[in-house]
mmCIF file of C-alpha atoms and ligand atoms in Angstrom:
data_model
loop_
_atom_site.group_PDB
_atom_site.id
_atom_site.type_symbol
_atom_site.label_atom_id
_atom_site.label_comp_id
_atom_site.label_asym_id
_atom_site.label_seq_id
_atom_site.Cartn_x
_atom_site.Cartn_y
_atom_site.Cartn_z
ATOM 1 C CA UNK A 11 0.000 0.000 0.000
ATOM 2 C CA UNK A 12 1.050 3.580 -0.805
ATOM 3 C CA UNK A 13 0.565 6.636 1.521
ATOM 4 C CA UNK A 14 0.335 9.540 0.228
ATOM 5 C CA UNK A 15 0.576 12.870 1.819
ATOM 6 C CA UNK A 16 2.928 14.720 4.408
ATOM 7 C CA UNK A 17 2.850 13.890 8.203
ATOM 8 C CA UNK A 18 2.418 17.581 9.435
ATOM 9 C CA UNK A 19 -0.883 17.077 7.631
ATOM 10 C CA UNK A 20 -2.928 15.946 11.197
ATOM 11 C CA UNK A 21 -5.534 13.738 9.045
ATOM 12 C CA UNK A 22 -2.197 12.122 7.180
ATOM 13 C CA UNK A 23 -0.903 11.706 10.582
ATOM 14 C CA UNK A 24 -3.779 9.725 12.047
ATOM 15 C CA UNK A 25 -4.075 7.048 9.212
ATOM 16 C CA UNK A 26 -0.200 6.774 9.333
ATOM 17 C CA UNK A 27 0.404 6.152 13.254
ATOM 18 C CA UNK A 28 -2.791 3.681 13.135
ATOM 19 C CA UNK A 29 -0.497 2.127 10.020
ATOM 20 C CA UNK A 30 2.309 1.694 12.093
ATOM 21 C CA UNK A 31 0.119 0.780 15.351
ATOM 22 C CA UNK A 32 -1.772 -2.187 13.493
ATOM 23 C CA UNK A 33 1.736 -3.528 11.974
ATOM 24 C CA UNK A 34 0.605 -2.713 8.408
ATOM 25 C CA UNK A 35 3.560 -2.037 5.868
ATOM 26 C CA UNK A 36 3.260 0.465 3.406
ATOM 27 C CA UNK A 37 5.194 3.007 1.521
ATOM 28 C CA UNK A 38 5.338 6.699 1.982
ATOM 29 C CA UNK A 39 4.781 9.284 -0.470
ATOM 30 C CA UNK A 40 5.003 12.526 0.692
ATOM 31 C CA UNK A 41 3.732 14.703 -1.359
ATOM 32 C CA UNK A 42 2.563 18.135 -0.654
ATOM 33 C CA UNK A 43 -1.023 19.022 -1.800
ATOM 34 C CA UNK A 44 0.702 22.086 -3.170
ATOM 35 C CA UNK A 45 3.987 21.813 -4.779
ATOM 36 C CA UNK A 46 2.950 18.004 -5.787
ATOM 37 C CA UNK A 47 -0.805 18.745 -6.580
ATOM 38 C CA UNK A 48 -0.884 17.065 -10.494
ATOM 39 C CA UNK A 49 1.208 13.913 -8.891
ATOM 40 C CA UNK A 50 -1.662 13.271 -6.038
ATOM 41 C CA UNK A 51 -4.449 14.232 -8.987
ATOM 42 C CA UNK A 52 -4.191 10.647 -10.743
ATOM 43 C CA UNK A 53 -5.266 8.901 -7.273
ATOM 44 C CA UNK A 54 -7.611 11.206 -6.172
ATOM 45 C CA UNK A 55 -8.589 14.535 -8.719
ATOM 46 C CA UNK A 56 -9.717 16.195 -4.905
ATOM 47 C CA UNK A 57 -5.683 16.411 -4.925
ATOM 48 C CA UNK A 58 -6.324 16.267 -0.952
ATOM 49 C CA UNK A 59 -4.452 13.873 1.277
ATOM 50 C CA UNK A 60 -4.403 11.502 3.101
ATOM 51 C CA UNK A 61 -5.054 9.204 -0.094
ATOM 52 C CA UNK A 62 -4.175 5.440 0.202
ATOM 53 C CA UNK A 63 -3.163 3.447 -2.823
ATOM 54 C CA UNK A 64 -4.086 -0.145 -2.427
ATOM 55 C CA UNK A 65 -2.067 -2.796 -3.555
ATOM 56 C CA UNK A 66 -4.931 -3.864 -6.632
ATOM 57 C CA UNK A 67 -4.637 0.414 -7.209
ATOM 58 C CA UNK A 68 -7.962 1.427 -6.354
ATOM 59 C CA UNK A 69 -7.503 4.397 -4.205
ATOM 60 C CA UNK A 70 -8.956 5.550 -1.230
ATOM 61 C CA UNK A 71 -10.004 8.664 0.414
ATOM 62 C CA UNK A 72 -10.912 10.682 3.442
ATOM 63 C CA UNK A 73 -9.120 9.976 6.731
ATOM 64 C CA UNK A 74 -12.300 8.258 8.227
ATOM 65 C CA UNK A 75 -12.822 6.431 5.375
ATOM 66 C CA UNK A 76 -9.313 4.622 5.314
ATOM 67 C CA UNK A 77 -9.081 3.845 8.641
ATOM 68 C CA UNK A 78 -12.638 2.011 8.030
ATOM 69 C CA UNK A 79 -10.860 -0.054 5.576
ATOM 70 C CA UNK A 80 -7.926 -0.600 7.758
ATOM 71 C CA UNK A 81 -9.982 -1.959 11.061
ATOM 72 C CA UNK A 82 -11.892 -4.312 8.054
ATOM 73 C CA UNK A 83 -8.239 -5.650 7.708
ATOM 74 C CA UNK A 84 -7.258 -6.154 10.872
ATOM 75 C CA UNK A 85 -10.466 -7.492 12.428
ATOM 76 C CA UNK A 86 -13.080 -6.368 15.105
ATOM 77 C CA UNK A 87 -10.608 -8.010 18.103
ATOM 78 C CA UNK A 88 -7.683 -5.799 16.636
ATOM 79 C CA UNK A 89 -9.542 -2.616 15.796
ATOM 80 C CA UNK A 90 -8.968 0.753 17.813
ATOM 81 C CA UNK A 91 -12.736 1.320 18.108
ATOM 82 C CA UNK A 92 -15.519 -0.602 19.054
ATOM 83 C CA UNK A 93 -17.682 -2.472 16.791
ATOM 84 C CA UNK A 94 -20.843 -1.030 17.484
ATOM 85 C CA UNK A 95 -22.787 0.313 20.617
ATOM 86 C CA UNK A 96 -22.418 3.492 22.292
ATOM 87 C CA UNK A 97 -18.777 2.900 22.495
ATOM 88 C CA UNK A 98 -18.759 3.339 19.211
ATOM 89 C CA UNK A 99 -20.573 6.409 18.530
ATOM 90 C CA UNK A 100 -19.366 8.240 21.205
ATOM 91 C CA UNK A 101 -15.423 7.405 20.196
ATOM 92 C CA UNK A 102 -16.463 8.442 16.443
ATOM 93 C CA UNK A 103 -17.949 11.651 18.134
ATOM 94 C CA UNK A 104 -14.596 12.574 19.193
ATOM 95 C CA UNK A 105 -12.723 11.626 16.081
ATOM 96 C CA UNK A 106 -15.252 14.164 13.926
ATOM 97 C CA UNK A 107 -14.809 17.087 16.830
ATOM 98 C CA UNK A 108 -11.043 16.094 16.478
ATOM 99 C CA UNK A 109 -11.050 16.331 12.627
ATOM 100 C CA UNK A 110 -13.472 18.807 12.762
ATOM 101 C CA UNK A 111 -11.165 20.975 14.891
ATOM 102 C CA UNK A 112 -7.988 19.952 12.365
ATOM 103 C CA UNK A 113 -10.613 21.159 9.624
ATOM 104 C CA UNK A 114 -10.730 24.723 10.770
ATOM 105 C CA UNK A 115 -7.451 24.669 11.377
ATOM 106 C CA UNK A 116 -6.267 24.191 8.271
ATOM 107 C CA UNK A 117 -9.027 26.759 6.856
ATOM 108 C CA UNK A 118 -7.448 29.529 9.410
ATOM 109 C CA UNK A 119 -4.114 28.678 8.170
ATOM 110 C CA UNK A 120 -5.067 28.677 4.635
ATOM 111 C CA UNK A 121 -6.615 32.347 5.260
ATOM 112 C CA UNK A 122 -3.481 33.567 6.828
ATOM 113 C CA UNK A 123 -1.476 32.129 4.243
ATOM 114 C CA UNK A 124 -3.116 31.925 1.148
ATOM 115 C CA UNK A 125 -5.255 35.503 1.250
ATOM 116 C CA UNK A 126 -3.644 39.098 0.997
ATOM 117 C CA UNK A 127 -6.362 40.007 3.339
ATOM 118 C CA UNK A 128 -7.965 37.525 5.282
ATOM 119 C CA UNK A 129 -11.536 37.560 6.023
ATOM 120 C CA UNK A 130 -12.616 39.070 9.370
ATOM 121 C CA UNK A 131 -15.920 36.941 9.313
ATOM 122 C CA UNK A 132 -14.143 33.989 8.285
ATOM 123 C CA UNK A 133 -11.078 33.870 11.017
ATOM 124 C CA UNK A 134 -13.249 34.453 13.947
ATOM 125 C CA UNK A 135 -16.004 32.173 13.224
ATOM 126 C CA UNK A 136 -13.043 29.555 12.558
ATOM 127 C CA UNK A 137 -11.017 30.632 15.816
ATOM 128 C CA UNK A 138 -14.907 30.529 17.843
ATOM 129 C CA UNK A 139 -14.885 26.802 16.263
ATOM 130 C CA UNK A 140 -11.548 25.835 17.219
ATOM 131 C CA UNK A 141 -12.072 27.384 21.144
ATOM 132 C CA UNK A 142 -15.309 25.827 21.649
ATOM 133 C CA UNK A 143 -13.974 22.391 20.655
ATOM 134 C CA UNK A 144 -11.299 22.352 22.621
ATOM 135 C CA UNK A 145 -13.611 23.416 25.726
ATOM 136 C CA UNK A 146 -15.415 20.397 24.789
ATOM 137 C CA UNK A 147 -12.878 18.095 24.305
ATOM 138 C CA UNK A 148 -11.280 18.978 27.595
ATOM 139 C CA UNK A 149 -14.348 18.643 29.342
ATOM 140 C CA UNK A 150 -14.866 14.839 27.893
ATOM 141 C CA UNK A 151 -10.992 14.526 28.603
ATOM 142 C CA UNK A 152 -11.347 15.433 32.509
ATOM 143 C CA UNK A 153 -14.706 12.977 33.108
ATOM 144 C CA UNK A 154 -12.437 9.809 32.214
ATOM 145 C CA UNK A 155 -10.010 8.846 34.557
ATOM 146 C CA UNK A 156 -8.127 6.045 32.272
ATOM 147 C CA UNK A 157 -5.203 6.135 29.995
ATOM 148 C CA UNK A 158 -7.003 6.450 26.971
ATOM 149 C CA UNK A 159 -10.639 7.831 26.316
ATOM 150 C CA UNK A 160 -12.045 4.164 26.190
ATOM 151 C CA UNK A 161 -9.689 2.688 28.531
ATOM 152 C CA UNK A 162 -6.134 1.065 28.728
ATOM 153 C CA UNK A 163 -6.120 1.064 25.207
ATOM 154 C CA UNK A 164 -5.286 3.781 22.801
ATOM 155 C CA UNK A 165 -7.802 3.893 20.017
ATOM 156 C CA UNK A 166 -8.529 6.237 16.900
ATOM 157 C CA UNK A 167 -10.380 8.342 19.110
ATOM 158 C CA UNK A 168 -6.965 9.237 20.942
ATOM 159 C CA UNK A 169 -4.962 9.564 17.857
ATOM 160 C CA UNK A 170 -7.493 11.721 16.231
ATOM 161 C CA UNK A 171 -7.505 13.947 19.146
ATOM 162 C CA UNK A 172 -3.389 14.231 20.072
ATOM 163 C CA UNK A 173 -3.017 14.848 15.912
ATOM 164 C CA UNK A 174 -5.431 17.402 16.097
ATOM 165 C CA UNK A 175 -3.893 18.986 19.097
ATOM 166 C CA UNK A 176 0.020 19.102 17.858
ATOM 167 C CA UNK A 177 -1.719 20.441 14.407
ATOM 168 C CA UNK A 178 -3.426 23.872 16.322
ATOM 169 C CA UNK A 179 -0.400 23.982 18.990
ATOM 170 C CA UNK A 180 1.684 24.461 15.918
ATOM 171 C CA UNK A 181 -0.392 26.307 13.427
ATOM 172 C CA UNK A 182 -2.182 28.551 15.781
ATOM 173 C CA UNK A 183 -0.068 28.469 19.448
ATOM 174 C CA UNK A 184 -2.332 31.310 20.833
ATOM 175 C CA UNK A 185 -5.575 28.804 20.366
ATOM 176 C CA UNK A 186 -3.997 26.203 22.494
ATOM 177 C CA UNK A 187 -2.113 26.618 26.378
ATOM 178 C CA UNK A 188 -1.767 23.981 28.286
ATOM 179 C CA UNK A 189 -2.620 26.566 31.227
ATOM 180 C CA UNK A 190 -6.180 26.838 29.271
ATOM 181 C CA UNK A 191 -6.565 22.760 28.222
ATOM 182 C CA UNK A 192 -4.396 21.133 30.972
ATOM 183 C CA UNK A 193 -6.307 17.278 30.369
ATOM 184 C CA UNK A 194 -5.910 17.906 26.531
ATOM 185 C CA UNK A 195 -2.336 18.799 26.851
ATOM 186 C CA UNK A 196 -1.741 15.781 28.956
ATOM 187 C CA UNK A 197 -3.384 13.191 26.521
ATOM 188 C CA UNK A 198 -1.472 15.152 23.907
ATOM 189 C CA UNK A 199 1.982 14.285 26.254
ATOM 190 C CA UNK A 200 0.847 10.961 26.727
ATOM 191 C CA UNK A 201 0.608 9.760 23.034
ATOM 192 C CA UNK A 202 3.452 11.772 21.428
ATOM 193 C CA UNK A 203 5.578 10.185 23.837
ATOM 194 C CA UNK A 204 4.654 7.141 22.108
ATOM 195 C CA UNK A 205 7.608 5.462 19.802
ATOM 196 C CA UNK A 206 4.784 5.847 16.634
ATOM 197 C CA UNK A 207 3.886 9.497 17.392
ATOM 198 C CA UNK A 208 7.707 10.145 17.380
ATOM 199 C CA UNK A 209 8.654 8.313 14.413
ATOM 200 C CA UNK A 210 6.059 9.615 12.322
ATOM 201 C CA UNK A 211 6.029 13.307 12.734
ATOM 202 C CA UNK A 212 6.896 16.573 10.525
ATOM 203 C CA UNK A 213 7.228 20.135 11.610
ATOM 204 C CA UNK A 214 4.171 22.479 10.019
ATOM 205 C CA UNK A 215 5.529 23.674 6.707
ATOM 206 C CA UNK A 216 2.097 25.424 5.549
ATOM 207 C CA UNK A 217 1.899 26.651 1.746
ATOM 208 C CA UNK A 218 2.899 29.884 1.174
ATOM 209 C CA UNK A 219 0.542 32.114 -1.217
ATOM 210 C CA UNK A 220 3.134 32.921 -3.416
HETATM 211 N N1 GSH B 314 -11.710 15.319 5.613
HETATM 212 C C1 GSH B 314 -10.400 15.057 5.070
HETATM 213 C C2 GSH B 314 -9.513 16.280 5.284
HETATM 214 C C3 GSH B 314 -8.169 16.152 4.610
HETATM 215 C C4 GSH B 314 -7.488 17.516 4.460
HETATM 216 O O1 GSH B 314 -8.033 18.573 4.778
HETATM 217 N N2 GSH B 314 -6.248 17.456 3.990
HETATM 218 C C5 GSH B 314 -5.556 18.690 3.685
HETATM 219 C C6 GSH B 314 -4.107 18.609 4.171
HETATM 220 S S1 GSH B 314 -4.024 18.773 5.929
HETATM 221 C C7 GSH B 314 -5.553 18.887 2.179
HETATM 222 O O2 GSH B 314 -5.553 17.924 1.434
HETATM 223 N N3 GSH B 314 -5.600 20.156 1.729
HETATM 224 C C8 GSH B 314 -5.609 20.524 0.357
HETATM 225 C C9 GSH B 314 -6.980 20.848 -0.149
HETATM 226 O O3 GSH B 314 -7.977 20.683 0.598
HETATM 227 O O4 GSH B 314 -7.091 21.276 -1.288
HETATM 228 C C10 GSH B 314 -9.827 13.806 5.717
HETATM 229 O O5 GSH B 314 -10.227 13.479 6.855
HETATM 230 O O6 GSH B 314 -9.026 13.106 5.079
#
């Protein structure tokens, strides 16, 4: 299988580390939706990323989507989220407030970036997105006592969340203290110090508007 897409991307990240964390080889393109935009275009013409190339070359899409596929492969016993139940749709709640809070990152840093003159309306209604998330999140994050958000056991939920996190600490470090999110900043401690959070990391390089 082919990755493709650059590991300071936080949805890249996610599918990557579960990669690594389910013992699933695969190859790494990493390819910036930028400067390598008409490469990515054959395998997905959304030239987003993450996009996975499976071995028969159908590609897929979408981080959620993947990682779907990737818990088929490995098996309900193996998978980092339950099969069904409220388990389920409460760890999937947190993955989409995790992406979704990657999401408007990205869009904030694309306005800083990308525009001559950002949109007023558009960076505060991103930056009221990304605050009220995180108030969530932390508030979930203090009512469990356990390692993990589902226990012992790290799970996509986790990931999802400490990806998002590193993406806003480093994209927008006013949006998130660890004075102002102390049980997010500890779950984020807690997984990067793990040997696949370490391995498969990149510092933000954003695109420049140039
Ligand atoms: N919902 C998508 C989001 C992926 C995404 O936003 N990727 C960014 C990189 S961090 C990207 O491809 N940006 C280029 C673009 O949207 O044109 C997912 O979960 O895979």
């Amino acid at each position: 299988m082919i990755l493709i897409g650059q590991y300071d991307s936080p949805f890249v990240r996610r599918v990557a580390i579960a990669m690594r964390l389910y013992g699933i080889a695969f190859e790494h393109r990493p390819w910036s939706t930028f400067g390598d935009a008409e490469k990515i275009a054959p395998y997905n013409p959304l030239r987003r990323v993450p996009t996975l190339v499976l071995d028969s070359g159908e590609a897929l899409i979408e981080s959620t989507a993947i990682l779907d596929y990737l818990d088929d492969l490995v098996g309900p016993e193996k998978a980092m989220i339950a099969a069904s139940g409220p388990a389920r749709y409460r760890a999937l709640k947190i993955c989409a407030l995790s992406t979704g809070l990657a999401d408007k990152g990205v869009s904030l840093l694309y306005e800083r970036v990308l525009r001559k003159e950002p949109s007023k309306m558009w960076v505060e209604r991103c930056q009221a997105q990304i605050r009220d998330v995180l108030e969530v999140l932390e508030k979930e994050r203090a009512a469990v006592g356990s390692p993990y958000c589902f226990g012992e056991r790290i799970g996509h939920a986790d990931i999802a969340a400490a990806c998002a996190l590193r993406f806003t600490s480093e994209a927008h470090p006013q949006l998130f203290t660890e004075v102002r999110y102390p049980m997010l900043a500890l779950h984020a401690a807690r997984c990067e110090s793990l040997p696949e959070f370490q391995e498969i990391a990149q510092p933000l390089a954003p695109p420049s508007g140039d």
